[in-house]
PDB file of C-alpha atoms in Angstrom:
ATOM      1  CA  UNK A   1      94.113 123.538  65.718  1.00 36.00           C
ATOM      2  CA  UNK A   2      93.462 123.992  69.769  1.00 36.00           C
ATOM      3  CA  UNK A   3      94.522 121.389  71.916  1.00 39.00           C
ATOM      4  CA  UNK A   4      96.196 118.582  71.158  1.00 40.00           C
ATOM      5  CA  UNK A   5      96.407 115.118  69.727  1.00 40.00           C
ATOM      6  CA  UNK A   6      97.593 112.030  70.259  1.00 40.00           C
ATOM      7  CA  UNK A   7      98.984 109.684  67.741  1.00 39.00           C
ATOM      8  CA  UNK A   8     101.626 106.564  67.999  1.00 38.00           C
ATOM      9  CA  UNK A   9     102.409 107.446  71.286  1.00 38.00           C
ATOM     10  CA  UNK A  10     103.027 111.388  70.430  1.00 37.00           C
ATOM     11  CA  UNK A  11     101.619 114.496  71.021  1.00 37.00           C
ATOM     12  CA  UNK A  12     101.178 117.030  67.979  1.00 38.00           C
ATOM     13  CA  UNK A  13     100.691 120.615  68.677  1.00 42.00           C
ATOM     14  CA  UNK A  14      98.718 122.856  66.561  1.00 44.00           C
ATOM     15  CA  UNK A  15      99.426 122.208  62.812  1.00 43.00           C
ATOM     16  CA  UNK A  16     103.326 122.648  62.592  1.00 42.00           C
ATOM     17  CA  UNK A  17     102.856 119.277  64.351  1.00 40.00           C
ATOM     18  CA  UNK A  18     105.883 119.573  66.778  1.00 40.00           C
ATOM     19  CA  UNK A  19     106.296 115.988  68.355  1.00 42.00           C
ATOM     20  CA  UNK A  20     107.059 115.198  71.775  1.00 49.00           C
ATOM     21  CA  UNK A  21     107.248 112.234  73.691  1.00 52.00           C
ATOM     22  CA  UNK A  22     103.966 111.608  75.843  1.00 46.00           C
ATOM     23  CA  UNK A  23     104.402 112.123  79.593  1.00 58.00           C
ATOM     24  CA  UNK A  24     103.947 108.801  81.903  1.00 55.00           C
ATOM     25  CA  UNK A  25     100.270 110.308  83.185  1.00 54.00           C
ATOM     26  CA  UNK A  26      99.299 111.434  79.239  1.00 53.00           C
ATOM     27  CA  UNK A  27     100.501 107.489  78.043  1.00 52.00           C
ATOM     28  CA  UNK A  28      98.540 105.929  81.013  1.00 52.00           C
ATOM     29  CA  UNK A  29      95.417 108.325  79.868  1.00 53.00           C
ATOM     30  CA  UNK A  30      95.102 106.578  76.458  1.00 48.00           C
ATOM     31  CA  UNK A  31      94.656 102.990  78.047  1.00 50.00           C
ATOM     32  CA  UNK A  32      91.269 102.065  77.596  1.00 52.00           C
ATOM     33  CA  UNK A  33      89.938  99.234  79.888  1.00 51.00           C
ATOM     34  CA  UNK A  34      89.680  96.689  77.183  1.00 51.00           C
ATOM     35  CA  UNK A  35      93.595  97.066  77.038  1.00 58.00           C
ATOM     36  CA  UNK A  36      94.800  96.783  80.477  1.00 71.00           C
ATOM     37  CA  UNK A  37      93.817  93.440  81.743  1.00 77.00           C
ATOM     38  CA  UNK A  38      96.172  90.845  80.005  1.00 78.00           C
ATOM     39  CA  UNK A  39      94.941  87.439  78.226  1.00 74.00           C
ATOM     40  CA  UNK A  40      95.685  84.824  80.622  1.00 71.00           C
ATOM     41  CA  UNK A  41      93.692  84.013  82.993  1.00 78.00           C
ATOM     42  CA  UNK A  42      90.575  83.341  80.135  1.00 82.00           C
ATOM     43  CA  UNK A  43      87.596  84.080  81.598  1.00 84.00           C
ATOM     44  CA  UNK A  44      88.764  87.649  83.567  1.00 86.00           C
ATOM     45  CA  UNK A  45      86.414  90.061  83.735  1.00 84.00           C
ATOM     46  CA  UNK A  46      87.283  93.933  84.109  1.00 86.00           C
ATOM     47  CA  UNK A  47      86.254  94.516  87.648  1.00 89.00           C
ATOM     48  CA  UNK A  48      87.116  98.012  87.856  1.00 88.00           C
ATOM     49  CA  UNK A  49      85.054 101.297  86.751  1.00 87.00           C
ATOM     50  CA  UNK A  50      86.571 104.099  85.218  1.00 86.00           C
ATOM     51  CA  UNK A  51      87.089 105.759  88.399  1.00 88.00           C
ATOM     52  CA  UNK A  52      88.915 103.169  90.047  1.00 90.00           C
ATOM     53  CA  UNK A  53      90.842 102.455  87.133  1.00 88.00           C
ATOM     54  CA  UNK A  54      92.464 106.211  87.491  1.00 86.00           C
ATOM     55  CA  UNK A  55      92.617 106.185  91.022  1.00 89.00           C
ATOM     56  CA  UNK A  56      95.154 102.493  90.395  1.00 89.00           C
ATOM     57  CA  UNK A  57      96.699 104.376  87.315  1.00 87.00           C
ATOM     58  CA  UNK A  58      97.434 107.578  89.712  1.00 88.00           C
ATOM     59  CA  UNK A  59      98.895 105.268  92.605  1.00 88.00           C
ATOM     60  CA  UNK A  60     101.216 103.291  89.930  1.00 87.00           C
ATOM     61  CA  UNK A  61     102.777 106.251  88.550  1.00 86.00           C
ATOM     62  CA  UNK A  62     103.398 107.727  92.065  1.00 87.00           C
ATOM     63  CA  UNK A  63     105.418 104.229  92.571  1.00 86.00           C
ATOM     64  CA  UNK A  64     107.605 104.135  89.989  1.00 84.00           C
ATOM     65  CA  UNK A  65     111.262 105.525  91.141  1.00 80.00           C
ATOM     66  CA  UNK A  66     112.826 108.688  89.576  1.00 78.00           C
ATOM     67  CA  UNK A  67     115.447 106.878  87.833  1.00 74.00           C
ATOM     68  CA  UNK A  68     112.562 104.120  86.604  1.00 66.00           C
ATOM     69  CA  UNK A  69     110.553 106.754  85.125  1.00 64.00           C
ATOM     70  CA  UNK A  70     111.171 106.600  81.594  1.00 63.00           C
ATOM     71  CA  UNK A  71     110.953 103.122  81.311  1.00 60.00           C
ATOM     72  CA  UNK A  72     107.936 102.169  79.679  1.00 71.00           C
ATOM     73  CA  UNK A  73     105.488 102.994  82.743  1.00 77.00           C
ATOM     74  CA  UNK A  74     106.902  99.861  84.441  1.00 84.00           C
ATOM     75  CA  UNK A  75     107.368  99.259  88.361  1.00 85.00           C
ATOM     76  CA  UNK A  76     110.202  97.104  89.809  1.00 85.00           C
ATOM     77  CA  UNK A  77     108.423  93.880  91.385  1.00 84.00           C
ATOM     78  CA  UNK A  78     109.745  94.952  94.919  1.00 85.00           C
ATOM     79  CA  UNK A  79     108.857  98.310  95.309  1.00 86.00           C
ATOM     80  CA  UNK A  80     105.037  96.532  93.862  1.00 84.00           C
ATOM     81  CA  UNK A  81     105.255  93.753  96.476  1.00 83.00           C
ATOM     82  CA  UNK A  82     106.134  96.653  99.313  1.00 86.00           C
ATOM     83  CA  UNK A  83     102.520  98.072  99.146  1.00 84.00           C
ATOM     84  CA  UNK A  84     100.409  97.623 102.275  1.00 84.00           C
ATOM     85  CA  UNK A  85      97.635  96.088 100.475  1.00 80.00           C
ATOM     86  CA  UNK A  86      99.531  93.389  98.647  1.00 81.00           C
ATOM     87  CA  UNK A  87     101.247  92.311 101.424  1.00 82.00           C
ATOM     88  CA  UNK A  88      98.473  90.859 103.336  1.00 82.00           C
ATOM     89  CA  UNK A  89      97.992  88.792 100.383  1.00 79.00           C
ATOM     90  CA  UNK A  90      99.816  85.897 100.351  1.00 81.00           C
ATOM     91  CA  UNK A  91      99.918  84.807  96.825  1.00 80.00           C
ATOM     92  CA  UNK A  92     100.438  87.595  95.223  1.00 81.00           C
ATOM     93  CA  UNK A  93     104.463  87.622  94.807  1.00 81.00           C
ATOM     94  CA  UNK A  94     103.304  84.335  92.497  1.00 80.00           C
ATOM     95  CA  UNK A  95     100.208  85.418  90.754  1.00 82.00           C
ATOM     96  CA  UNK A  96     102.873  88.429  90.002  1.00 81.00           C
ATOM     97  CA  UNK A  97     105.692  86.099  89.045  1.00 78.00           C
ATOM     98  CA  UNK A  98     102.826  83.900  87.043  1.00 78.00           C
ATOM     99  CA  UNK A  99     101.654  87.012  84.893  1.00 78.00           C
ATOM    100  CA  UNK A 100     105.444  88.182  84.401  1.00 78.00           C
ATOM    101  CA  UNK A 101     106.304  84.550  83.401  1.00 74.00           C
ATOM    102  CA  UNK A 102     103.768  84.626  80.207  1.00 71.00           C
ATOM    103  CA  UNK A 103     104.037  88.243  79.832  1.00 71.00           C
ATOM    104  CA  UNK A 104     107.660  87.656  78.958  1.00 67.00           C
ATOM    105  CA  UNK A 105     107.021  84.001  77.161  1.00 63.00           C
ATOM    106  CA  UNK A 106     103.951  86.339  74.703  1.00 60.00           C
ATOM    107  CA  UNK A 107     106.244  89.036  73.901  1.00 59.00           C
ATOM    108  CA  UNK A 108     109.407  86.429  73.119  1.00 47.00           C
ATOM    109  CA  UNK A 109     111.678  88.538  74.548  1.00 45.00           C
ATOM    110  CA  UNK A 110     113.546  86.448  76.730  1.00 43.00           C
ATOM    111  CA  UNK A 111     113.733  82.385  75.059  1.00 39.00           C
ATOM    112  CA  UNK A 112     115.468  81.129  78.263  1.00 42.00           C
ATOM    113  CA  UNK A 113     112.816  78.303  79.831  1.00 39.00           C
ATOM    114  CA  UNK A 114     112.335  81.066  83.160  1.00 44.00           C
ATOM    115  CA  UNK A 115     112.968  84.448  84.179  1.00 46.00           C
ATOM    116  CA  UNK A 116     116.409  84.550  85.833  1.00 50.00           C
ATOM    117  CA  UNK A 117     116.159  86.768  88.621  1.00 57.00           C
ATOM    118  CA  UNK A 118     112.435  87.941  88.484  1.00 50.00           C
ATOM    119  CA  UNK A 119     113.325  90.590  92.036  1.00 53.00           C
ATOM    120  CA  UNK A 120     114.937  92.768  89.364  1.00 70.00           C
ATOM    121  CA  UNK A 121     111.855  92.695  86.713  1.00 80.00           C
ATOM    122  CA  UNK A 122     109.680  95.286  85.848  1.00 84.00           C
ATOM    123  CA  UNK A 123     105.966  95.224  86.193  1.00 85.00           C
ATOM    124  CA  UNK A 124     103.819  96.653  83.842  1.00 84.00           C
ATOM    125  CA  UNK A 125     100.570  98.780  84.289  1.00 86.00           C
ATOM    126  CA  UNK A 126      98.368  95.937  82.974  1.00 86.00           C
ATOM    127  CA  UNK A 127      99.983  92.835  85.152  1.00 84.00           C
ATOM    128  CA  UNK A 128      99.517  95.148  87.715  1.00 86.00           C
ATOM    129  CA  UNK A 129      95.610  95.515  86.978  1.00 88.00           C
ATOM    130  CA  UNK A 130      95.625  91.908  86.072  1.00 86.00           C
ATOM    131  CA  UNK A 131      96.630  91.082  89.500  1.00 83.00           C
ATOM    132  CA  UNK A 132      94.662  92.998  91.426  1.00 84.00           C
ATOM    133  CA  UNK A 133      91.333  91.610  89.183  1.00 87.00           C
ATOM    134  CA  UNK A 134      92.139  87.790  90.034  1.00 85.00           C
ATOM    135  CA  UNK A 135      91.857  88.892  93.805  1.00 82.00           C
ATOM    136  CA  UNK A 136      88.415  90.649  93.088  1.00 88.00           C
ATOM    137  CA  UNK A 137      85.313  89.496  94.901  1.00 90.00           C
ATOM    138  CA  UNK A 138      83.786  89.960  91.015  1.00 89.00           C
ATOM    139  CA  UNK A 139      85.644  86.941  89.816  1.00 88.00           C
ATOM    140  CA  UNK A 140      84.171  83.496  89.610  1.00 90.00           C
ATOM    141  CA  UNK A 141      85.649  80.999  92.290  1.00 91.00           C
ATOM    142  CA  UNK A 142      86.785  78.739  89.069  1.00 91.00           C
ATOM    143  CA  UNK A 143      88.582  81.254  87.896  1.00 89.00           C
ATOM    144  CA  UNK A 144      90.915  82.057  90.832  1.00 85.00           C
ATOM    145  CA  UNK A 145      90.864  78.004  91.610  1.00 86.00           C
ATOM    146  CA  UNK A 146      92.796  77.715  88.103  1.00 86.00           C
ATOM    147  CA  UNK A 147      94.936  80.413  88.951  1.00 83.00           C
ATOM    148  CA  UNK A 148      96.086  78.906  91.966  1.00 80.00           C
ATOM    149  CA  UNK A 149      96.472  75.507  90.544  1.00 82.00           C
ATOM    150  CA  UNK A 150      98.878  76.971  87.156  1.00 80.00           C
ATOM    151  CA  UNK A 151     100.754  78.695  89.744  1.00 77.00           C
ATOM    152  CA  UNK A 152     101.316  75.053  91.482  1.00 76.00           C
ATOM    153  CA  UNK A 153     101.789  73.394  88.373  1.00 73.00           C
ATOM    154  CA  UNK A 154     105.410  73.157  88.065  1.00 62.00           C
ATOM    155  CA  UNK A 155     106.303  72.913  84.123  1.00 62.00           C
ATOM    156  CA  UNK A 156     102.831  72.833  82.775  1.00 65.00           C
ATOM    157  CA  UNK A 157     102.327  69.314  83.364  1.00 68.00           C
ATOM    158  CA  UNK A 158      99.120  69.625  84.384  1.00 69.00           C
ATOM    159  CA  UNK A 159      99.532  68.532  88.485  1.00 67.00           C
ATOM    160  CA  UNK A 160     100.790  69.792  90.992  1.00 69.00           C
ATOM    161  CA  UNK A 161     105.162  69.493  92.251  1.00 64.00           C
ATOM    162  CA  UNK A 162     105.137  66.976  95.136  1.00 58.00           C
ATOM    163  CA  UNK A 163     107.316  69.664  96.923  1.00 53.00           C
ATOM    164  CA  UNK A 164     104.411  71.593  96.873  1.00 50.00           C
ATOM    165  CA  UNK A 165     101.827  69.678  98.085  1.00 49.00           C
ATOM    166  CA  UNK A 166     102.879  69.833 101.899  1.00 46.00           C
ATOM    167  CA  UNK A 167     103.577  73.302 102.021  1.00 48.00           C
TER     168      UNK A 167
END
């Protein structure tokens, strides 16, 4: 009747129920904050409120490129890794590359054993969030100590690449 709905991702107006696609700022309004942080690591806790939750979803939308725009509210890794605030941190290109790596192994899109040239892959609005909640003074030192180590852990063979170790 007045206002509007949303349902599977599109809007109904009124009750002739004229669809149209949902804008990028009306998709990232129906994310609750049970959704956005993804599975791994175990033991992540949301340390965001509400408000800073639409202050990140306002900043990734303003990131994303023109010609990007309709693709699934997805960033390109390097415009992500250009921010100011990630750069002074230096594991965040692999925490990103990490959370891409078993985004992309969940969804069984791509079968190959690694992500062929990762500079050119998209970032969605929850690895995003993801990321910035492993660096949170809210998470539990264990927690970012086994993020560090599966990062290390070349092949999941539970130790860390000699190459590695001296770097």
């Amino acid at each position: 009747m007045f206002g509007h709905k949303a349902r599977n991702g599109v809007q109904v107006d009124g009750e002739e129920a004229v669809a149209k696609p949902l804008s990028a700022h009306e998709q990232l309004g129906l994310l609750e904050i049970g959704e956005i942080l993804l599975k791994y690591p175990a033991g992540l806790v949301q340390p965001f409120s509400r408000q800073e939750l639409a202050r990140l979803k306002k900043r990734f939308v303003q990131l994303i490129p023109a010609k990007d725009a309709s693709r699934d509210l997805r960033l390109p890794l390097a415009v992500l890794l250009q921010m100011p605030e990630l750069r002074a941190q230096p594991f965040v290109p692999f925490v990103i590359r990490l959370l891409l790596a078993r985004e992309v192994k969940e969804s069984s899109l791509n079968t190959s054993s690694g992500i062929e040239n990762i500079d050119e892959e998209m970032v969605s609005f929850s690895a995003f969030v993801t990321t910035l909640a492993v660096f949170s003074v809210k998470q539990p030192l264990e927690l970012k100590r086994r993020v560090l180590f599966d990062i290390y852990d070349q092949g999941n063979k539970g130790h860390c690449a000699k190459a590695w170790r001296f770097t």
